[in-house]
CSV table of C-alpha atoms in Angstrom, one decimal:
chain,number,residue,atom,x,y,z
T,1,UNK,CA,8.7,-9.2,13.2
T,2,UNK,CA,9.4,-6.5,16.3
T,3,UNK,CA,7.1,-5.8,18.5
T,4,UNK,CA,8.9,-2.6,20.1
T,5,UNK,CA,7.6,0.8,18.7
T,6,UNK,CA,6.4,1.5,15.7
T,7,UNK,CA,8.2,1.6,12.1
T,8,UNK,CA,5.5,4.0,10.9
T,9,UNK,CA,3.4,6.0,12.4
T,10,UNK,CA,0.2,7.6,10.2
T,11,UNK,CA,-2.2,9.6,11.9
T,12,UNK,CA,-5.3,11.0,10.5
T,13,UNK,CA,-4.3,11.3,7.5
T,14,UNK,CA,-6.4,13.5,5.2
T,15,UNK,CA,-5.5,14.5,1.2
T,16,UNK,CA,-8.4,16.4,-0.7
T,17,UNK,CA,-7.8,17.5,-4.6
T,18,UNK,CA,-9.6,20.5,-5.5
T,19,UNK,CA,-11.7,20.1,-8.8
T,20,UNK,CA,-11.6,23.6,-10.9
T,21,UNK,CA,-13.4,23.9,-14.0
T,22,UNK,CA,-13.8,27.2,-16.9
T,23,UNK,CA,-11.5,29.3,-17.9
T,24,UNK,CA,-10.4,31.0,-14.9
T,25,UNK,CA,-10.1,27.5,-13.4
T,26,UNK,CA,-12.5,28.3,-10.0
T,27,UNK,CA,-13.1,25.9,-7.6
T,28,UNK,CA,-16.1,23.6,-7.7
T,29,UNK,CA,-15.8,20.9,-5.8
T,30,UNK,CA,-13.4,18.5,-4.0
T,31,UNK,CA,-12.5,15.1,-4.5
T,32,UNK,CA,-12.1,13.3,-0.5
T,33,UNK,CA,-9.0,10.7,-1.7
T,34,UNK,CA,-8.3,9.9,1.8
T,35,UNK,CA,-10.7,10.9,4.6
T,36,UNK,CA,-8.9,10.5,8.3
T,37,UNK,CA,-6.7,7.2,8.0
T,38,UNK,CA,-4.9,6.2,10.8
T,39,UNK,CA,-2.4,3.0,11.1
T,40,UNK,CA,1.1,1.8,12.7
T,41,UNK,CA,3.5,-0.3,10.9
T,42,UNK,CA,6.0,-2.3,13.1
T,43,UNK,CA,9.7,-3.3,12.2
T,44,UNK,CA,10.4,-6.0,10.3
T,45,UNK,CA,6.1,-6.2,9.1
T,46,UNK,CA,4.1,-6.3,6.8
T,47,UNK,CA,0.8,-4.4,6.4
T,48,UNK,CA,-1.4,-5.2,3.1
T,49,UNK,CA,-3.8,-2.1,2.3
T,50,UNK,CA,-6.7,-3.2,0.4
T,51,UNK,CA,-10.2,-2.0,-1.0
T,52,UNK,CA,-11.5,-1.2,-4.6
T,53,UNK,CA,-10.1,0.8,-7.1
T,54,UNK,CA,-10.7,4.4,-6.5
T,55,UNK,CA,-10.8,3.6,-2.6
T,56,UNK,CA,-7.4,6.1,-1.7
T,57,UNK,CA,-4.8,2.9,-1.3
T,58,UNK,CA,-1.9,4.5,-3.6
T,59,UNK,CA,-2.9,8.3,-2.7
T,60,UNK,CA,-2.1,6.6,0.9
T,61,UNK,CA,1.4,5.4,-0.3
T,62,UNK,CA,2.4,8.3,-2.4
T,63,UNK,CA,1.4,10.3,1.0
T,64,UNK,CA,3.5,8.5,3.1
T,65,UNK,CA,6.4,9.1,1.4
T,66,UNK,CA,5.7,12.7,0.7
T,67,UNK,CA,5.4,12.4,-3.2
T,68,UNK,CA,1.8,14.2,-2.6
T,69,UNK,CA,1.4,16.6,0.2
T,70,UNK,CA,-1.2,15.8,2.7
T,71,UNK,CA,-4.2,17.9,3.3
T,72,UNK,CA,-3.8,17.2,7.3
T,73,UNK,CA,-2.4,14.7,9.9
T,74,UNK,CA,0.9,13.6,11.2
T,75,UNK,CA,3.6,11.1,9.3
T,76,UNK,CA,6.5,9.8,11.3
T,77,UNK,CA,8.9,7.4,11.0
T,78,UNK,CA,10.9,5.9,13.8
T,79,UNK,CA,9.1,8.5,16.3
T,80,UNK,CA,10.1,11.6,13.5
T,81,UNK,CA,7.4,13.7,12.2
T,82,UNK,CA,8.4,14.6,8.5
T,83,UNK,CA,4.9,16.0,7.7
T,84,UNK,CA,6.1,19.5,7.1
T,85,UNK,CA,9.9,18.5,6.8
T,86,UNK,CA,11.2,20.9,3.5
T,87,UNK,CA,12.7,19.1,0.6
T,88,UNK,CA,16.2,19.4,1.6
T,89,UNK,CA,15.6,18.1,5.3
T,90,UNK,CA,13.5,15.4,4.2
T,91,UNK,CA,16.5,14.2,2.0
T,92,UNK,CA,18.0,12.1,4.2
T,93,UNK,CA,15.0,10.8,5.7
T,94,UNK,CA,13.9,9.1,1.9
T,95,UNK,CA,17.1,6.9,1.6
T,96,UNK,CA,15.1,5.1,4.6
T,97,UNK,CA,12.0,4.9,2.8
T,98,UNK,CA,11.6,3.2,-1.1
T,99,UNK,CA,8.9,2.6,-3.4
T,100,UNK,CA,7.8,-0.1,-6.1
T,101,UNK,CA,5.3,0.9,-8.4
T,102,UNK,CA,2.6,-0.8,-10.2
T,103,UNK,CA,4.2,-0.9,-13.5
T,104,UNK,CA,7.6,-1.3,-14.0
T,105,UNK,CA,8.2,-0.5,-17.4
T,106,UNK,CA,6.8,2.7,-16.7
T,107,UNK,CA,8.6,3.3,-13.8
T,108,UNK,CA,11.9,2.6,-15.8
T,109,UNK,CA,14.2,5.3,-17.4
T,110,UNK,CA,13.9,3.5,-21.4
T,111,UNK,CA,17.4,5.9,-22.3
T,112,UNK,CA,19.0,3.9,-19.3
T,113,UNK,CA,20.7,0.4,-18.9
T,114,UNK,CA,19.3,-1.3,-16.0
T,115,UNK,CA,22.6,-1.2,-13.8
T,116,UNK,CA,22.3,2.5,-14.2
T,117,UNK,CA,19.0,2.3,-13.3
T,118,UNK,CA,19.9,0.4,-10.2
T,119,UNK,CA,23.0,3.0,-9.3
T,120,UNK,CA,21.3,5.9,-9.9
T,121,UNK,CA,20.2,6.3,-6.1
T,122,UNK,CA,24.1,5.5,-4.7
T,123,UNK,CA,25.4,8.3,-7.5
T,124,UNK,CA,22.5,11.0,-6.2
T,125,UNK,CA,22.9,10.4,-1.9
T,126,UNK,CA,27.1,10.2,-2.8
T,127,UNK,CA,27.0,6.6,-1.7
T,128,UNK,CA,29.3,4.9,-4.1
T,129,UNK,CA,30.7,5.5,-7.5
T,130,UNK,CA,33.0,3.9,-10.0
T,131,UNK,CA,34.1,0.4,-9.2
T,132,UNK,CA,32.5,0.3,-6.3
T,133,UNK,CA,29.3,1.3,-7.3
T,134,UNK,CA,29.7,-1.3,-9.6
T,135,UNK,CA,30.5,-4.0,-7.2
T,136,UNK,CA,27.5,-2.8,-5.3
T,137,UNK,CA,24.9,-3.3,-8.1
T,138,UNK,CA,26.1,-6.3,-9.2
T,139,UNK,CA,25.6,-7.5,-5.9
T,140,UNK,CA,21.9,-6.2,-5.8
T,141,UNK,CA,21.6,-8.0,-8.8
T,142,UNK,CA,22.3,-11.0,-7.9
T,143,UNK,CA,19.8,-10.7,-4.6
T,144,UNK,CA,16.9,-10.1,-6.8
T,145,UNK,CA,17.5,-12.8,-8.9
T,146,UNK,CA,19.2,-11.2,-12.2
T,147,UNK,CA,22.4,-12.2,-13.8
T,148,UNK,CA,25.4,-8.8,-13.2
T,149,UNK,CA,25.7,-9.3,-16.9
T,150,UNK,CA,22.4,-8.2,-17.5
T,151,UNK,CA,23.5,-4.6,-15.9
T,152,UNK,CA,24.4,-3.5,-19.5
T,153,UNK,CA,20.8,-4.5,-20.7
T,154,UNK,CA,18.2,-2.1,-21.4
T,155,UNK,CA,15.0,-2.0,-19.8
T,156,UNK,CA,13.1,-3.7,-23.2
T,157,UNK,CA,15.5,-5.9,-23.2
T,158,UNK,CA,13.9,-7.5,-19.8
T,159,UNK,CA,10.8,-9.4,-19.4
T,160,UNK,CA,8.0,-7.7,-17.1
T,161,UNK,CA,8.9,-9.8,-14.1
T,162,UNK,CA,12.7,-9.1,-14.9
T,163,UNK,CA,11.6,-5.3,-15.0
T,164,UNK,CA,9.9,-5.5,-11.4
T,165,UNK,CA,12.7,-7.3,-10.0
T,166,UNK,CA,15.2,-4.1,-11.3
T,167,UNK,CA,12.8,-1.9,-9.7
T,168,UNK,CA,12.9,-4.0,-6.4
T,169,UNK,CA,16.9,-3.5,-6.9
T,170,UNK,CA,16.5,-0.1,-7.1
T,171,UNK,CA,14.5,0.2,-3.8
T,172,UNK,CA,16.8,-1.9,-2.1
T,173,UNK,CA,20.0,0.4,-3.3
T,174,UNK,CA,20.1,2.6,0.0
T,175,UNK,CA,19.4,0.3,2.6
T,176,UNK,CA,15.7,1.2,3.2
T,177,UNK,CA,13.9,0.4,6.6
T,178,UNK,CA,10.5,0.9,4.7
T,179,UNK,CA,9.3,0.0,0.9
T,180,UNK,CA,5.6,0.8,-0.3
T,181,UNK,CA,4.5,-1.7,-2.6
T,182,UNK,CA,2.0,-0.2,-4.4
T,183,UNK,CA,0.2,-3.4,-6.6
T,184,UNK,CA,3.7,-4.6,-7.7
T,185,UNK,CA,2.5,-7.5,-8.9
T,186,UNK,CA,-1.0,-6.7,-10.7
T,187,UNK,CA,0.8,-6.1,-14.3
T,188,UNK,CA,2.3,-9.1,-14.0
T,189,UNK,CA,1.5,-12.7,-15.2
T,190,UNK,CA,0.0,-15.0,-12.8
T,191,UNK,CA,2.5,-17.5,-12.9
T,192,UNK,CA,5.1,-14.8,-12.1
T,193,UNK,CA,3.8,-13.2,-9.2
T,194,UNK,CA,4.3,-15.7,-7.1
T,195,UNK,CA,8.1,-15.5,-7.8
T,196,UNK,CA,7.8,-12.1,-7.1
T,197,UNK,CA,6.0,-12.3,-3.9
T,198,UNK,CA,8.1,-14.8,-2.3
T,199,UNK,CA,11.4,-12.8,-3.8
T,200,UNK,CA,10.3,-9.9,-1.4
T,201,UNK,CA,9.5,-12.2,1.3
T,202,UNK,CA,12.9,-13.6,0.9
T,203,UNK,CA,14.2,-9.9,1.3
T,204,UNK,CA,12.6,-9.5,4.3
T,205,UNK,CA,13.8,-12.1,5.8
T,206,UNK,CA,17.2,-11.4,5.3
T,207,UNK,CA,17.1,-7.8,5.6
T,208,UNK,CA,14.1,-7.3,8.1
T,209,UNK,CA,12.3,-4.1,6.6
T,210,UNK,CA,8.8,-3.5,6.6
T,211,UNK,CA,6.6,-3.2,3.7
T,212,UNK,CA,3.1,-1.3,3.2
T,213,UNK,CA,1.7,-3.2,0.6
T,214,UNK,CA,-0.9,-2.4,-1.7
T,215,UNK,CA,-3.2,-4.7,-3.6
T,216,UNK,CA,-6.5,-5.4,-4.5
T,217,UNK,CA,-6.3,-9.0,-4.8
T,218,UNK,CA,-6.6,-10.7,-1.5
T,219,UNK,CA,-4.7,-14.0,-2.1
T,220,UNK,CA,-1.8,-12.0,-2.8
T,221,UNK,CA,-2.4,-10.2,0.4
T,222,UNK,CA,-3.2,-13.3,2.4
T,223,UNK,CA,0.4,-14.7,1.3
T,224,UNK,CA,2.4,-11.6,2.2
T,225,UNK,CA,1.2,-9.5,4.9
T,226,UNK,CA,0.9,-10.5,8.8
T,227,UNK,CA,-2.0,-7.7,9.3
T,228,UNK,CA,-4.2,-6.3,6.6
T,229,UNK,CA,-6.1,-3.0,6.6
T,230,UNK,CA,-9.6,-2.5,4.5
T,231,UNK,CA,-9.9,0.6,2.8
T,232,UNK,CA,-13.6,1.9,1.5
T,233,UNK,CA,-13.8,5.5,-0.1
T,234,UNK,CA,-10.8,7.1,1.8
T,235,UNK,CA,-10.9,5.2,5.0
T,236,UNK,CA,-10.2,2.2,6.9
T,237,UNK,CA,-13.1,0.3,8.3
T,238,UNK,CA,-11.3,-2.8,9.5
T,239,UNK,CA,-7.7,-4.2,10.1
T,240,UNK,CA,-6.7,-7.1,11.8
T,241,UNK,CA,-3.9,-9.7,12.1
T,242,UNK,CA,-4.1,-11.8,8.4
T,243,UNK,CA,-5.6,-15.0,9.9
T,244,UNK,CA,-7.8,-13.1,12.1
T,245,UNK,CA,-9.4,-11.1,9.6
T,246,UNK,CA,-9.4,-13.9,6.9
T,247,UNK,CA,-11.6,-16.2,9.6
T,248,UNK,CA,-13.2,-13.6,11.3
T,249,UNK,CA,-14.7,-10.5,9.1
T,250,UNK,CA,-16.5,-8.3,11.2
T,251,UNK,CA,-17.6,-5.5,8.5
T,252,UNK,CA,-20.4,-6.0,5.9
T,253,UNK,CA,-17.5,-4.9,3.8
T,254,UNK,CA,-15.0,-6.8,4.4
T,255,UNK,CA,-17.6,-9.7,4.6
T,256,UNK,CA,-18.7,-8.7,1.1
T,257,UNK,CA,-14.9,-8.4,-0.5
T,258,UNK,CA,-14.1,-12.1,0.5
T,259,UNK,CA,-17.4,-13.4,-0.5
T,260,UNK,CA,-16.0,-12.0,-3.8
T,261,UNK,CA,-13.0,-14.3,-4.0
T,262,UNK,CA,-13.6,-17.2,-6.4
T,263,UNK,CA,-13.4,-20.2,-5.1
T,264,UNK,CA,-12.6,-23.2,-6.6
T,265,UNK,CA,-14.3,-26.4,-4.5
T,266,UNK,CA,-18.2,-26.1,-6.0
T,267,UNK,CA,-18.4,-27.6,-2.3
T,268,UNK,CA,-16.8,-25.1,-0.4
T,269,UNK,CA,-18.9,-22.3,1.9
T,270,UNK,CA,-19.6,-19.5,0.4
T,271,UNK,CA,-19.7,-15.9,2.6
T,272,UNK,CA,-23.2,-14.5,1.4
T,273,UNK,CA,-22.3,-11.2,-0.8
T,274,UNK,CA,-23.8,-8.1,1.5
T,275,UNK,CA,-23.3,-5.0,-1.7
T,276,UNK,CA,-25.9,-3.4,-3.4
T,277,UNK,CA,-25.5,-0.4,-5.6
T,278,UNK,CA,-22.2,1.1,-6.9
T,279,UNK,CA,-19.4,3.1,-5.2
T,280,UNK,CA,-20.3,6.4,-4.3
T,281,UNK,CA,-18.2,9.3,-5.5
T,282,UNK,CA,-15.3,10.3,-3.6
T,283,UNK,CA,-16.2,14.1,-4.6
T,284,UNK,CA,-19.5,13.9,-2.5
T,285,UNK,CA,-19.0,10.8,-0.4
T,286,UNK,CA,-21.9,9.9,2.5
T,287,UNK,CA,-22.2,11.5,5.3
T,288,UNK,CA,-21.8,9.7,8.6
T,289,UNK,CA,-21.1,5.8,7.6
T,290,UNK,CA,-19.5,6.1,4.1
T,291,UNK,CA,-20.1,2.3,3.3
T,292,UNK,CA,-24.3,2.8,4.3
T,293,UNK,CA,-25.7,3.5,1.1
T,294,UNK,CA,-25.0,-0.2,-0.1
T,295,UNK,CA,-25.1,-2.0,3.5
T,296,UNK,CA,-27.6,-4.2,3.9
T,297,UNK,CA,-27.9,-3.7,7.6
T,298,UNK,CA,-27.3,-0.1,7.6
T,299,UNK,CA,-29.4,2.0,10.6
T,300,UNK,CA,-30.5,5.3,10.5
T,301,UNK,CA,-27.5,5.8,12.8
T,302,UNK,CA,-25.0,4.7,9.7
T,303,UNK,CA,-26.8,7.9,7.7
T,304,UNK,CA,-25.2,10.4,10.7
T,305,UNK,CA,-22.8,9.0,13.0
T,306,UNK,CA,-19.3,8.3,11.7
T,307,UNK,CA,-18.3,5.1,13.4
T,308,UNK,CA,-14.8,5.4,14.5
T,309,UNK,CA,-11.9,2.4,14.8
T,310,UNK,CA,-13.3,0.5,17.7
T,311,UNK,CA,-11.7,-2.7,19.6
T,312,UNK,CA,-13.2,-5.3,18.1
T,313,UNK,CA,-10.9,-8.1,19.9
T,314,UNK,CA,-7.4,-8.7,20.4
T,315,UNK,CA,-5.7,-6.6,17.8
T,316,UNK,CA,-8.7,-6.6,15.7
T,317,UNK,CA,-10.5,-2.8,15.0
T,318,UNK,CA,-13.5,-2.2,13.2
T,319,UNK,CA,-15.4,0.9,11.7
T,320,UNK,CA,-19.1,0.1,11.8
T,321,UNK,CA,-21.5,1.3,14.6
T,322,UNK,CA,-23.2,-2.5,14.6
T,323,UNK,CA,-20.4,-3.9,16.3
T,324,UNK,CA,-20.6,-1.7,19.6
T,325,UNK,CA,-21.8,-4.4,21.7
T,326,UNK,CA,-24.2,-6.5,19.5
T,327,UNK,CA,-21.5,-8.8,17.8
T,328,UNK,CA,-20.7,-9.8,13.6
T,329,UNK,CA,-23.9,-8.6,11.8
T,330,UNK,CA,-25.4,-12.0,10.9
């Protein structure tokens, strides 16, 4: 992993989706999918985003690469800003950047064979064609773990771990510096996820690109990423390097989502769970602290003031206003 500048750049990153309703569709309301998120990726890393379902993780990913336009804030890439970049200067830029989606067969053209698929992206950015597109996919093939004789296959023709590794092909067809996993492996089988998560680990390794990786499951997470970011209703309250994080929680959220992991030793300690009540909804979140209304050590501070990313140790920031100087709530 580099430590030199930054990969990925996001800074307060903001997407809102009006909610219109009747027949002359007015406006009544907003739904607050991401509210100010702000993060670095570094070469060569990888940074899990998790949180609950509903929290803004793949409105995030989608975001980053400019498949939904952002609200407000600043994208760049290698020191670039593409925020406002049109479609045709922002053309070259996406052969850096790939995705993986949650479900492959979804993601898969059924009227395609799989090494079509795969060459599609060299065909449309006039990489390769005929034999040695050919060549080429076979090749990507083979790094992901398929047979080339598979290429003429169709995408039912694959199992669901077969299909993600095609879409993982795919990603890796134009060289990309950056891939967004977003869940990749939460459709799958448990006994093929791993597979999956040490093929892109593999890939890393040998290639050295960085991956934004999306999950809600935190064992995954705690496998793949070297820092993790915790999302709660549109923003980040804490990230941290992975073993940092995993030993030292510092919000009642983060506290809470780890307490939530089962565990299997009866014997083992236990974090004590710190929720009550349900998600609020993203179209009228909280004001100041959106994680107060169900935190058990919430001031009347929490109800007004905001709490900002604040230094919370070496490489270690966290969102919550009883951490300015009075330590881990106990």
């Amino acid at each position: 992993m580099s430590e030199g500048h930054p990969l990925l750049e996001v800074t307060d990153l903001v997407k809102h989706y009006p909610m219109r309703s009747g027949v002359l569709r007015r406006r009544v309301g907003t739904v607050h999918a991401v509210d100010g998120v702000s993060f670095s990726l570094g070469v060569g890393e990888t940074l899990g985003l998790v949180g609950e379902s509903g929290c803004g993780k793949s409105t995030v990913a989608r975001s980053v690469l400019r498949l939904v336009e952002p609200t407000s804030g600043q994208i760049r890439i290698d020191g670039k800003d593409i925020t406002h970049l049109s479609k045709t200067e922002l053309r070259p830029v996406r052969r850096a950047m790939q995705i993986v989606f949650q479900d492959p067969f979804a993601s898969l053209n059924p009227r395609m064979t799989a090494g079509d698929i795969v060459g599609e992206p060299l065909s449309v950015h006039g990489l390769a064609s005929g034999q040695k597109k050919q060549e080429r996919v076979a090749k990507l093939f083979e790094q992901v773990g398929l047979r080339p004789d598979q290429m003429k296959n169709y995408p039912h023709q694959f199992s669901g771990g077969q299909r993600q590794r095609i879409c993982i092909a795919r990603a890796l067809a134009l060289g990309p510096r950056l891939i967004v996993c977003d869940e990749p492996v939460s459709a799958l089988d448990v006994s093929i996820q791993a597979q999956v998560i040490n093929l892109l680990i593999d890939l890393q390794r040998d290639h050295g690109f960085s991956y934004l990786f999306i999950a809600h499951d935190l064992a995954v997470v705690a496998h793949i990423s070297h820092r993790v970011a915790v999302m709660y209703l549109g923003r980040i309250v804490e990230i941290a390097d992975k073993s940092e994080l995993f030993r030292n929680p510092r919000h009642p959220y983060t506290q809470a989502l780890l307490a939530s992991v089962p565990v299997a030793d009866p014997r083992s300690k236990r974090l004590k769970p710190l929720v009550d009540g349900d998600v609020p909804s993203p179209v009228n979140p909280p004001s100041g602290c959106a994680f107060h209304t169900r935190c058990r050590y919430a001031m009347d501070r929490c109800k007004v003031e905001r709490p900002m990313l604040r230094n919370a140790g070496e490489r270690h920031q966290v969102a919550c206003l009883l951490n300015e100087g009075t330590g881990r709530p106990a």
